[in-house]
Short mmCIF file of C-alpha atoms in Angstrom, two decimals:
data_model
loop_
_atom_site.label_atom_id
_atom_site.label_comp_id
_atom_site.label_asym_id
_atom_site.label_seq_id
_atom_site.Cartn_x
_atom_site.Cartn_y
_atom_site.Cartn_z
CA MET A 9 20.75 -7.63 20.58
CA SER A 10 21.92 -4.17 21.62
CA LYS A 11 25.22 -2.94 20.19
CA THR A 12 26.48 -1.81 23.59
CA MET A 13 26.49 -3.38 27.05
CA LYS A 14 27.23 -2.78 30.70
CA ALA A 15 30.59 -4.02 32.00
CA LEU A 16 32.90 -3.67 34.99
CA VAL A 17 36.10 -2.26 33.51
CA LEU A 18 39.61 -1.79 34.92
CA ASP A 19 41.36 1.10 33.18
CA GLU A 20 44.55 1.22 35.26
CA HIS A 21 46.06 -0.66 38.17
CA GLY A 22 45.60 0.60 41.71
CA GLU A 23 42.94 0.29 44.36
CA LEU A 24 39.40 -0.91 43.74
CA ASP A 25 38.26 2.63 42.93
CA ARG A 26 39.94 2.07 39.56
CA LEU A 27 37.00 -0.17 38.64
CA HIS A 28 34.09 1.46 36.81
CA VAL A 29 30.79 0.19 35.47
CA VAL A 30 30.34 1.45 31.92
CA SER A 31 27.21 1.17 29.81
CA ASP A 32 28.68 1.86 26.38
CA LYS A 33 31.12 -0.99 25.88
CA PRO A 34 30.60 -2.58 22.46
CA VAL A 35 29.03 -6.03 22.52
CA PRO A 36 31.64 -8.48 21.14
CA ALA A 37 31.07 -10.26 17.83
CA ALA A 38 31.62 -13.98 17.42
CA GLY A 39 34.69 -14.41 15.25
CA GLU A 40 36.18 -17.60 13.85
CA GLY A 41 36.08 -20.41 16.40
CA HIS A 42 34.33 -18.26 19.01
CA VAL A 43 30.89 -17.77 20.51
CA VAL A 44 29.30 -14.89 22.38
CA VAL A 45 27.78 -15.83 25.74
CA ARG A 46 24.98 -13.86 27.36
CA VAL A 47 26.26 -13.85 30.93
CA GLY A 48 23.82 -15.30 33.45
CA ALA A 49 26.18 -15.00 36.41
CA SER A 50 29.83 -14.34 37.14
CA SER A 51 31.84 -14.63 40.33
CA PHE A 52 34.84 -13.03 41.98
CA ASN A 53 38.01 -14.65 43.28
CA TYR A 54 40.80 -13.15 45.35
CA HIS A 55 42.79 -13.30 42.12
CA ASP A 56 40.66 -10.38 40.91
CA VAL A 57 42.07 -8.23 43.73
CA PHE A 58 45.58 -9.03 42.50
CA THR A 59 44.55 -8.18 38.93
CA VAL A 60 43.25 -4.77 40.01
CA ASN A 61 46.35 -4.06 42.11
CA GLY A 62 48.75 -5.28 39.42
CA MET A 63 51.02 -8.30 39.70
CA PRO A 64 54.80 -8.22 39.14
CA GLY A 65 55.75 -9.98 35.93
CA ILE A 66 52.19 -10.10 34.55
CA LYS A 67 51.28 -7.44 32.01
CA VAL A 68 47.50 -7.11 31.83
CA PRO A 69 46.27 -5.52 28.57
CA LEU A 70 44.24 -2.57 29.84
CA PRO A 71 41.43 -1.67 29.76
CA VAL A 72 39.99 -5.08 30.65
CA VAL A 73 36.69 -6.45 31.90
CA ILE A 74 37.55 -8.40 35.04
CA GLY A 75 36.02 -11.63 36.34
CA LEU A 76 37.38 -15.11 35.69
CA ASP A 77 34.28 -17.23 36.29
CA LEU A 78 31.08 -17.09 34.24
CA ALA A 79 28.11 -19.10 33.11
CA GLY A 80 25.36 -18.16 30.70
CA THR A 81 23.65 -18.83 27.39
CA VAL A 82 25.16 -18.96 23.91
CA SER A 83 23.79 -15.94 22.01
CA GLU A 84 25.90 -16.04 18.84
CA VAL A 85 28.00 -18.73 17.15
CA GLY A 86 30.97 -17.82 14.98
CA ALA A 87 32.26 -19.44 11.81
CA GLY A 88 33.91 -22.82 12.17
CA VAL A 89 32.21 -23.64 15.48
CA GLU A 90 30.65 -27.09 15.55
CA GLY A 91 28.51 -28.74 18.22
CA TRP A 92 27.16 -25.56 19.80
CA GLN A 93 23.92 -23.73 19.14
CA VAL A 94 22.32 -20.45 20.17
CA GLY A 95 20.34 -20.91 23.38
CA GLU A 96 22.52 -23.61 24.96
CA ARG A 97 23.39 -23.14 28.64
CA VAL A 98 27.13 -23.24 29.30
CA LEU A 99 29.84 -22.97 31.91
CA VAL A 100 33.04 -21.33 30.69
CA ASN A 101 36.49 -22.63 31.55
CA PRO A 102 38.33 -19.35 32.36
CA LEU A 103 41.53 -20.48 30.63
CA LYS A 104 41.45 -19.35 27.00
CA PRO A 105 43.79 -21.58 24.94
CA GLY A 106 46.95 -19.80 23.84
CA VAL A 107 45.93 -16.55 25.55
CA GLY A 108 45.55 -17.00 29.31
CA LEU A 109 42.89 -16.30 31.88
CA MET A 110 39.72 -14.40 31.03
CA GLY A 111 39.35 -11.35 33.23
CA GLU A 112 43.11 -10.89 33.07
CA MET A 113 44.57 -11.48 29.59
CA THR A 114 41.24 -10.95 27.86
CA ASP A 115 37.83 -9.56 28.80
CA GLY A 116 36.09 -11.62 31.47
CA GLY A 117 32.70 -12.28 32.94
CA MET A 118 31.69 -9.04 34.68
CA ALA A 119 29.63 -7.88 31.72
CA GLU A 120 26.35 -8.59 29.97
CA TYR A 121 28.12 -10.49 27.19
CA ALA A 122 31.47 -12.27 26.86
CA LEU A 123 33.48 -13.47 23.86
CA VAL A 124 34.56 -17.05 24.44
CA ASP A 125 36.67 -19.54 22.49
CA ALA A 126 34.36 -22.48 21.75
CA ARG A 127 36.98 -24.81 23.27
CA GLN A 128 36.26 -23.23 26.66
CA LEU A 129 32.60 -24.27 26.71
CA ILE A 130 31.19 -26.96 28.99
CA ARG A 131 27.51 -27.92 28.80
CA LEU A 132 25.55 -26.83 31.84
CA PRO A 133 23.03 -29.36 33.20
CA ASP A 134 19.50 -28.02 33.65
CA ALA A 135 19.69 -28.86 37.36
CA VAL A 136 22.59 -26.41 37.90
CA SER A 137 21.77 -22.69 38.15
CA PHE A 138 23.93 -20.00 36.59
CA GLU A 139 24.82 -18.80 40.10
CA GLN A 140 25.95 -22.27 41.21
CA ALA A 141 27.93 -22.80 38.02
CA ALA A 142 29.66 -19.41 38.21
CA ALA A 143 30.86 -20.27 41.72
CA LEU A 144 32.77 -23.32 40.50
CA PRO A 145 35.72 -22.83 38.12
CA VAL A 146 38.59 -21.19 40.00
CA ALA A 147 37.70 -21.97 43.63
CA TYR A 148 35.97 -25.33 43.39
CA GLY A 149 38.03 -26.46 40.41
CA THR A 150 41.21 -25.80 42.36
CA ALA A 151 39.88 -27.60 45.44
CA HIS A 152 38.58 -30.56 43.41
CA ARG A 153 41.92 -31.09 41.71
CA MET A 154 43.82 -30.79 44.99
CA LEU A 155 41.62 -33.16 47.00
CA ILE A 156 39.87 -35.50 44.57
CA THR A 157 41.82 -35.62 41.30
CA HIS A 158 45.10 -36.05 43.20
CA ALA A 159 43.41 -38.47 45.67
CA THR A 160 44.97 -36.80 48.70
CA VAL A 161 42.08 -37.09 51.17
CA LYS A 162 40.24 -40.25 52.20
CA ALA A 163 37.45 -41.14 54.60
CA GLY A 164 38.46 -40.81 58.23
CA ASP A 165 41.35 -38.42 57.61
CA ARG A 166 41.74 -35.43 59.90
CA VAL A 167 41.97 -32.48 57.53
CA LEU A 168 42.92 -29.02 58.82
CA ILE A 169 42.05 -26.18 56.42
CA LEU A 170 43.62 -22.74 56.71
CA GLY A 171 41.76 -19.78 55.20
CA ALA A 172 38.61 -21.89 55.30
CA SER A 173 36.14 -19.03 54.85
CA GLY A 174 37.14 -17.95 51.34
CA GLY A 175 36.14 -19.43 48.00
CA VAL A 176 38.80 -22.17 47.86
CA GLY A 177 38.55 -22.71 51.62
CA THR A 178 34.80 -23.31 51.70
CA ALA A 179 35.16 -25.56 48.64
CA CYS A 180 37.76 -27.61 50.55
CA VAL A 181 35.44 -27.88 53.56
CA ILE A 182 32.56 -29.11 51.40
CA LEU A 183 34.64 -31.56 49.34
CA ALA A 184 36.58 -32.94 52.32
CA LYS A 185 33.27 -33.64 54.10
CA LEU A 186 31.98 -35.29 50.92
CA LEU A 187 35.02 -37.59 51.05
CA GLY A 188 34.23 -38.55 54.65
CA ALA A 189 37.03 -36.63 56.38
CA GLU A 190 36.96 -35.03 59.81
CA VAL A 191 37.27 -31.33 58.96
CA ILE A 192 39.00 -28.72 61.11
CA ALA A 193 38.29 -25.28 59.64
CA CYS A 194 40.39 -22.24 60.56
CA ALA A 195 38.97 -18.74 60.17
CA GLY A 196 39.57 -15.23 61.48
CA SER A 197 36.42 -14.57 63.49
CA GLU A 198 33.94 -16.32 65.74
CA ARG A 199 31.15 -15.43 63.31
CA LYS A 200 32.93 -17.16 60.45
CA ALA A 201 33.79 -20.09 62.69
CA GLU A 202 30.13 -20.64 63.45
CA GLN A 203 29.22 -20.29 59.77
CA LEU A 204 31.82 -22.91 58.86
CA LYS A 205 30.39 -25.28 61.44
CA ALA A 206 26.98 -24.79 59.85
CA LEU A 207 28.60 -25.57 56.50
CA GLY A 208 29.74 -28.93 57.84
CA ALA A 209 33.07 -28.41 59.60
CA ASP A 210 33.49 -30.76 62.58
CA GLN A 211 35.82 -28.43 64.46
CA VAL A 212 36.49 -24.72 64.06
CA VAL A 213 39.49 -22.65 65.17
CA ASN A 214 39.74 -18.86 65.33
CA TYR A 215 43.36 -18.42 64.27
CA ARG A 216 43.41 -14.81 65.53
CA THR A 217 42.89 -15.93 69.13
CA THR A 218 44.21 -19.49 68.99
CA ASP A 219 47.43 -21.01 67.65
CA PHE A 220 45.99 -23.56 65.22
CA SER A 221 49.06 -25.79 65.38
CA LYS A 222 49.12 -25.95 69.17
CA TRP A 223 45.34 -26.47 69.16
CA ALA A 224 45.67 -29.47 66.83
CA ILE A 225 48.45 -30.99 68.96
CA GLY A 226 46.39 -30.43 72.10
CA GLN A 227 43.32 -31.99 70.47
CA TYR A 228 44.91 -34.98 68.73
CA GLY A 229 48.23 -35.43 70.52
CA LYS A 230 51.80 -34.62 69.62
CA PRO A 231 52.94 -36.29 66.38
CA GLN A 232 55.27 -39.25 67.00
CA ARG A 233 58.26 -40.11 64.86
CA ARG A 234 58.20 -43.88 65.48
CA THR A 235 54.46 -44.45 65.41
CA PHE A 236 51.54 -42.92 63.57
CA GLU A 237 49.94 -41.44 66.67
CA GLY A 238 49.11 -37.76 67.14
CA GLY A 239 48.59 -34.87 64.75
CA VAL A 240 46.39 -34.46 61.70
CA ASP A 241 46.59 -36.37 58.42
CA VAL A 242 46.34 -33.40 56.05
CA VAL A 243 46.88 -29.66 56.28
CA ILE A 244 45.56 -27.55 53.40
CA ASN A 245 47.67 -24.41 53.26
CA PHE A 246 47.35 -21.87 50.44
CA THR A 247 48.43 -19.12 52.83
CA GLY A 248 52.18 -19.62 53.16
CA GLY A 249 54.03 -16.97 55.13
CA ASP A 250 54.27 -17.58 58.86
CA THR A 251 51.72 -20.41 58.75
CA TRP A 252 54.07 -22.80 56.95
CA VAL A 253 56.21 -24.16 59.79
CA PRO A 254 53.25 -24.43 62.22
CA SER A 255 51.53 -26.51 59.52
CA LEU A 256 54.48 -28.91 59.45
CA LYS A 257 54.51 -29.19 63.24
CA CYS A 258 50.96 -30.49 63.61
CA LEU A 259 51.12 -33.12 60.85
CA LYS A 260 51.26 -36.76 61.86
CA ARG A 261 54.03 -39.03 60.64
CA GLY A 262 53.47 -39.60 56.91
CA GLY A 263 51.02 -36.69 56.77
CA THR A 264 50.49 -34.45 53.77
CA LEU A 265 50.74 -30.68 53.39
CA LEU A 266 48.68 -29.54 50.38
CA VAL A 267 49.52 -26.22 48.77
CA CYS A 268 47.86 -24.40 45.86
CA GLY A 269 48.79 -20.79 46.59
CA ALA A 270 50.57 -18.41 48.94
CA THR A 271 48.34 -15.45 49.80
CA ALA A 272 50.48 -14.45 52.81
CA GLY A 273 53.89 -14.97 51.21
CA TYR A 274 55.55 -17.43 48.83
CA ALA A 275 58.96 -17.58 50.56
CA PRO A 276 58.17 -18.72 54.11
CA ALA A 277 60.63 -19.83 56.76
CA GLU A 278 61.25 -23.56 56.43
CA ASP A 279 62.16 -26.29 58.92
CA LEU A 280 63.30 -29.36 57.06
CA ARG A 281 63.70 -31.34 60.30
CA TYR A 282 59.96 -31.95 60.38
CA VAL A 283 59.88 -33.03 56.74
CA TRP A 284 62.40 -35.84 57.18
CA SER A 285 61.78 -36.71 60.83
CA PHE A 286 58.06 -37.30 60.26
CA GLU A 287 58.36 -38.49 56.65
CA LEU A 288 56.01 -35.73 55.53
CA ASN A 289 54.62 -35.30 52.04
CA ILE A 290 54.33 -31.86 50.45
CA LYS A 291 51.96 -31.94 47.50
CA GLY A 292 51.45 -29.03 45.15
CA SER A 293 48.34 -28.64 43.03
CA ASN A 294 48.07 -26.11 40.23
CA SER A 295 44.77 -24.70 39.03
CA PHE A 296 42.15 -26.98 37.45
CA TYR A 297 41.33 -28.74 34.21
CA GLU A 298 38.15 -29.35 32.23
CA GLN A 299 37.67 -32.77 33.82
CA ASP A 300 37.59 -31.14 37.27
CA LEU A 301 34.87 -28.73 36.16
CA ALA A 302 32.82 -31.47 34.49
CA ALA A 303 33.04 -33.62 37.63
CA LEU A 304 31.93 -30.68 39.78
CA LEU A 305 28.93 -29.97 37.57
CA ASP A 306 27.86 -33.59 38.02
CA LEU A 307 28.24 -33.32 41.80
CA VAL A 308 26.09 -30.18 41.86
CA ALA A 309 23.51 -31.57 39.43
CA THR A 310 23.07 -34.70 41.58
CA GLY A 311 22.75 -32.67 44.79
CA LYS A 312 25.99 -33.92 46.36
CA VAL A 313 27.58 -30.45 46.39
CA ASP A 314 25.97 -27.03 46.83
CA PRO A 315 28.52 -24.20 46.47
CA ALA A 316 28.72 -21.78 49.39
CA ILE A 317 27.47 -18.41 48.10
CA ASP A 318 27.70 -15.45 50.46
CA ARG A 319 25.64 -13.06 48.35
CA VAL A 320 24.41 -12.27 44.83
CA LEU A 321 24.87 -8.68 43.65
CA PRO A 322 23.91 -6.68 40.57
CA LEU A 323 26.71 -5.50 38.30
CA GLU A 324 26.36 -1.94 39.64
CA GLN A 325 27.46 -3.19 43.11
CA ALA A 326 30.15 -5.57 41.88
CA ALA A 327 33.12 -3.48 43.10
CA GLU A 328 31.57 -3.43 46.58
CA GLY A 329 31.49 -7.23 46.49
CA LEU A 330 35.16 -7.39 45.53
CA ALA A 331 35.98 -5.05 48.42
CA LEU A 332 34.29 -7.51 50.79
CA ILE A 333 36.49 -10.29 49.41
CA ARG A 334 39.60 -8.13 49.75
CA ASP A 335 38.70 -7.39 53.38
CA ARG A 336 37.80 -11.06 54.03
CA GLU A 337 34.26 -10.16 55.08
CA VAL A 338 32.49 -12.97 53.23
CA LEU A 339 32.04 -16.72 53.62
CA GLY A 340 32.28 -18.39 50.25
CA LYS A 341 31.60 -16.82 46.88
CA VAL A 342 30.31 -13.42 45.77
CA ILE A 343 28.18 -13.80 42.64
CA VAL A 344 27.34 -11.00 40.22
CA THR A 345 24.37 -11.03 37.84
CA PRO A 346 24.59 -8.43 35.06
#
């Protein structure tokens, strides 16, 4: 093993030009309770944009190798590690116990090697590629917990998904279809709308040209307070901002608004009249746990789920891939292979 490696490093917060690929970063050594993973693939999330920009209240120890999601092969096993051997294929849970997220609080996956707490390791089935596995943790793990672990979507439900073209959004489309729901996917261009239909969405709405709430009411009828007619059963909204109240307006009586983020603003205008008048449920879902990732690996290994991957890039082009995510120019995940 070489003593140095290539890595995508953030030296200071700012725009994406603060990211640099270096070739002389020392390869980590496997200390007590840790292993070194030879990275097979890593993937970006919108969270990486926030990490580069800097987030209020979160002090990132710089410099840091970004990238939360990674899969690869164990290349070194540290003292005190039991049950893992060199050569085993693994998916890494990005949450390092007692430390925080890899790619934020500690070096992440956008490198040739990564130091990982052995407690983060999940065995990777032979039927799952590194690229598929690296697509899963943050985006698909979040969607799986929100839809399946919390049992919020059932067969026959009308499920409207905002921001459907991103990592979490495409994961919600795929998992909602797997559950037998009628999926209405909202995206910001006709090209993305057509791509989402090809991915399995039953209906697509370009939110830049069409009011998604009025569209849903026009399509399914106005929600009724005394019956269960009209509206959609579930709205998935990790956008917040000015989409919040329109989401409430198109939900049927007893419907559910699912929220796992707020990319357009965490303090939206509220209208409590809809919450009580239509007996609405607002369900929050936070992140993912190991059982979500294990369940997803089984779904991929058995061919029930195939993660939506927009493109696979070499490490040298990784920052360009993150720029595409920032500018919302991709459908699904951007994967990087070092």
